[in-house]
Tab-separated table of C-alpha atoms in Angstrom:
chain	number	residue	atom	x	y	z
A	752	MET	CA	-57.880	14.986	-27.722
A	753	ARG	CA	-54.622	15.341	-29.616
A	754	ARG	CA	-53.670	13.467	-32.778
A	755	ILE	CA	-51.521	13.864	-35.837
A	756	ALA	CA	-54.002	15.139	-38.402
A	757	LEU	CA	-51.884	15.484	-41.570
A	758	VAL	CA	-48.625	14.119	-42.904
A	759	THR	CA	-47.085	15.887	-45.895
A	760	LEU	CA	-46.155	13.754	-48.872
A	761	VAL	CA	-44.123	15.578	-51.519
A	762	VAL	CA	-45.308	14.705	-55.044
A	763	HIS	CA	-44.420	15.686	-58.606
A	764	ASP	CA	-47.955	16.425	-59.754
A	765	TYR	CA	-51.212	16.975	-57.871
A	766	ASP	CA	-53.524	15.291	-60.355
A	767	GLU	CA	-51.458	12.128	-60.877
A	768	ALA	CA	-51.084	11.782	-57.100
A	769	ILE	CA	-54.828	12.270	-56.563
A	770	ARG	CA	-55.549	9.600	-59.197
A	771	PHE	CA	-53.169	7.107	-57.588
A	772	TYR	CA	-54.382	7.584	-54.033
A	773	THR	CA	-58.087	7.668	-54.898
A	774	GLU	CA	-58.120	4.972	-57.598
A	775	ALA	CA	-55.345	2.512	-56.677
A	776	LEU	CA	-55.568	2.877	-52.891
A	777	SER	CA	-59.269	3.889	-52.616
A	778	PHE	CA	-58.530	6.992	-50.543
A	779	ARG	CA	-61.062	9.822	-50.466
A	780	LEU	CA	-60.205	13.275	-51.743
A	781	THR	CA	-61.342	15.501	-48.886
A	782	GLU	CA	-59.867	18.854	-49.917
A	783	ASP	CA	-58.578	20.367	-53.153
A	784	ALA	CA	-58.397	24.136	-52.921
A	785	PRO	CA	-56.266	26.702	-54.752
A	786	ARG	CA	-53.679	28.610	-52.747
A	787	PRO	CA	-52.612	32.225	-53.347
A	788	ASP	CA	-49.095	31.108	-54.392
A	789	GLY	CA	-50.477	29.058	-57.321
A	790	GLY	CA	-50.284	25.775	-55.462
A	791	ARG	CA	-53.157	23.723	-54.128
A	792	TRP	CA	-54.161	22.403	-50.718
A	793	VAL	CA	-54.844	18.734	-51.492
A	794	VAL	CA	-55.804	16.252	-48.770
A	795	VAL	CA	-56.595	12.559	-49.183
A	796	GLU	CA	-57.542	10.102	-46.462
A	797	PRO	CA	-57.940	6.346	-46.368
A	798	GLY	CA	-61.548	6.241	-45.197
A	799	SER	CA	-64.470	8.101	-43.741
A	800	GLY	CA	-64.797	8.666	-40.042
A	801	GLN	CA	-61.260	7.541	-39.305
A	802	THR	CA	-59.232	9.057	-36.498
A	803	GLY	CA	-55.860	8.495	-38.177
A	804	ALA	CA	-53.782	10.922	-40.164
A	805	ALA	CA	-54.604	12.085	-43.673
A	806	LEU	CA	-52.065	12.943	-46.368
A	807	LEU	CA	-51.383	16.470	-47.543
A	808	LEU	CA	-50.172	16.075	-51.127
A	809	ALA	CA	-47.656	18.872	-51.655
A	810	ARG	CA	-46.216	19.519	-55.116
A	811	ALA	CA	-42.439	19.829	-55.078
A	812	VAL	CA	-41.435	23.358	-56.102
A	813	SER	CA	-37.644	23.379	-55.666
A	814	GLU	CA	-34.813	21.098	-56.742
A	815	GLU	CA	-34.304	20.079	-53.115
A	816	GLN	CA	-37.970	19.074	-52.797
A	817	ARG	CA	-37.992	17.279	-56.172
A	818	ALA	CA	-34.985	15.239	-55.014
A	819	ARG	CA	-37.032	14.011	-52.023
A	820	VAL	CA	-40.043	12.779	-54.003
A	821	GLY	CA	-40.247	9.020	-53.551
A	822	ASP	CA	-37.514	8.843	-50.932
A	823	GLN	CA	-38.843	10.824	-48.017
A	824	THR	CA	-37.809	8.156	-45.505
A	825	GLY	CA	-34.439	7.061	-46.907
A	826	GLY	CA	-35.782	3.826	-48.404
A	827	ARG	CA	-37.502	2.634	-45.215
A	828	VAL	CA	-41.188	1.893	-44.909
A	829	GLY	CA	-42.538	5.266	-43.894
A	830	PHE	CA	-46.290	4.827	-44.149
A	831	PHE	CA	-48.619	2.192	-42.721
A	832	LEU	CA	-52.037	1.547	-44.230
A	833	HIS	CA	-54.168	-0.507	-41.852
A	834	THR	CA	-57.008	-2.623	-43.200
A	835	ASP	CA	-59.708	-4.801	-41.725
A	836	ASP	CA	-59.505	-7.225	-44.688
A	837	PHE	CA	-55.972	-7.817	-45.924
A	838	ALA	CA	-56.870	-10.301	-48.682
A	839	ARG	CA	-59.554	-8.012	-50.146
A	840	ASP	CA	-57.353	-4.911	-50.199
A	841	HIS	CA	-54.248	-6.757	-51.412
A	842	ALA	CA	-56.215	-8.240	-54.329
A	843	ARG	CA	-57.878	-4.901	-55.195
A	844	MET	CA	-54.608	-2.973	-55.036
A	845	THR	CA	-52.777	-5.589	-57.108
A	846	ALA	CA	-55.527	-5.439	-59.744
A	847	ALA	CA	-55.192	-1.626	-59.752
A	848	GLY	CA	-51.477	-1.934	-60.599
A	849	VAL	CA	-49.935	-1.302	-57.182
A	850	THR	CA	-46.437	-2.806	-56.968
A	851	PHE	CA	-45.928	-5.076	-53.984
A	852	LEU	CA	-42.275	-5.712	-53.118
A	853	GLU	CA	-42.947	-9.025	-51.375
A	854	GLU	CA	-45.508	-11.745	-50.990
A	855	PRO	CA	-47.942	-11.325	-48.089
A	856	ARG	CA	-46.551	-12.437	-44.730
A	857	HIS	CA	-48.377	-13.534	-41.627
A	858	GLU	CA	-46.525	-12.289	-38.575
A	859	PRO	CA	-47.493	-12.395	-34.881
A	860	TYR	CA	-48.577	-8.748	-35.182
A	861	GLY	CA	-50.710	-9.324	-38.311
A	862	SER	CA	-50.802	-9.861	-42.072
A	863	VAL	CA	-48.492	-7.528	-43.972
A	864	ALA	CA	-46.915	-6.801	-47.354
A	865	VAL	CA	-44.712	-3.894	-48.421
A	866	PHE	CA	-45.763	-1.909	-51.490
A	867	ARG	CA	-44.573	1.200	-53.326
A	868	ASP	CA	-46.676	4.202	-54.147
A	869	LEU	CA	-46.448	5.808	-57.587
A	870	TYR	CA	-43.258	7.669	-56.614
A	871	GLY	CA	-41.490	4.786	-54.882
A	872	ASN	CA	-42.245	5.531	-51.224
A	873	ARG	CA	-42.536	2.299	-49.265
A	874	TRP	CA	-45.734	1.453	-47.406
A	875	ASP	CA	-46.972	-1.470	-45.331
A	876	LEU	CA	-50.431	-2.791	-46.036
A	877	LEU	CA	-51.216	-4.226	-42.625
A	878	GLN	CA	-54.120	-6.040	-41.022
A	879	PRO	CA	-53.234	-6.029	-37.323
A	880	ALA	CA	-53.718	-9.260	-35.396
A	881	VAL	CA	-56.722	-9.176	-33.136
């Protein structure tokens, strides 16, 4: 079986990114290991036993990389967080301080709302229609 296992997300700081993804979005920290170059290998994932991609949180180390933090997809929604209970996760994330850019919508494909992560990357919180 083939699948995309990791997607790199460039961040300013490992620890603040870990806090946001684990506390505000309820991701699990699955790896946090030092690297020989002084960096860290940090992986977070949205849940246990999932077959979707996890995020590799990579600290920006150059001016070019720092310029990309928060705008890795040119202002488009670049990440899609699926849920089995939109209302529960929307309420929990809102209470945790996540900024939603719109009110929840109910589309033919499911319930959805766009939110920003701590750096400004746009995400969809999406409960697909059954």
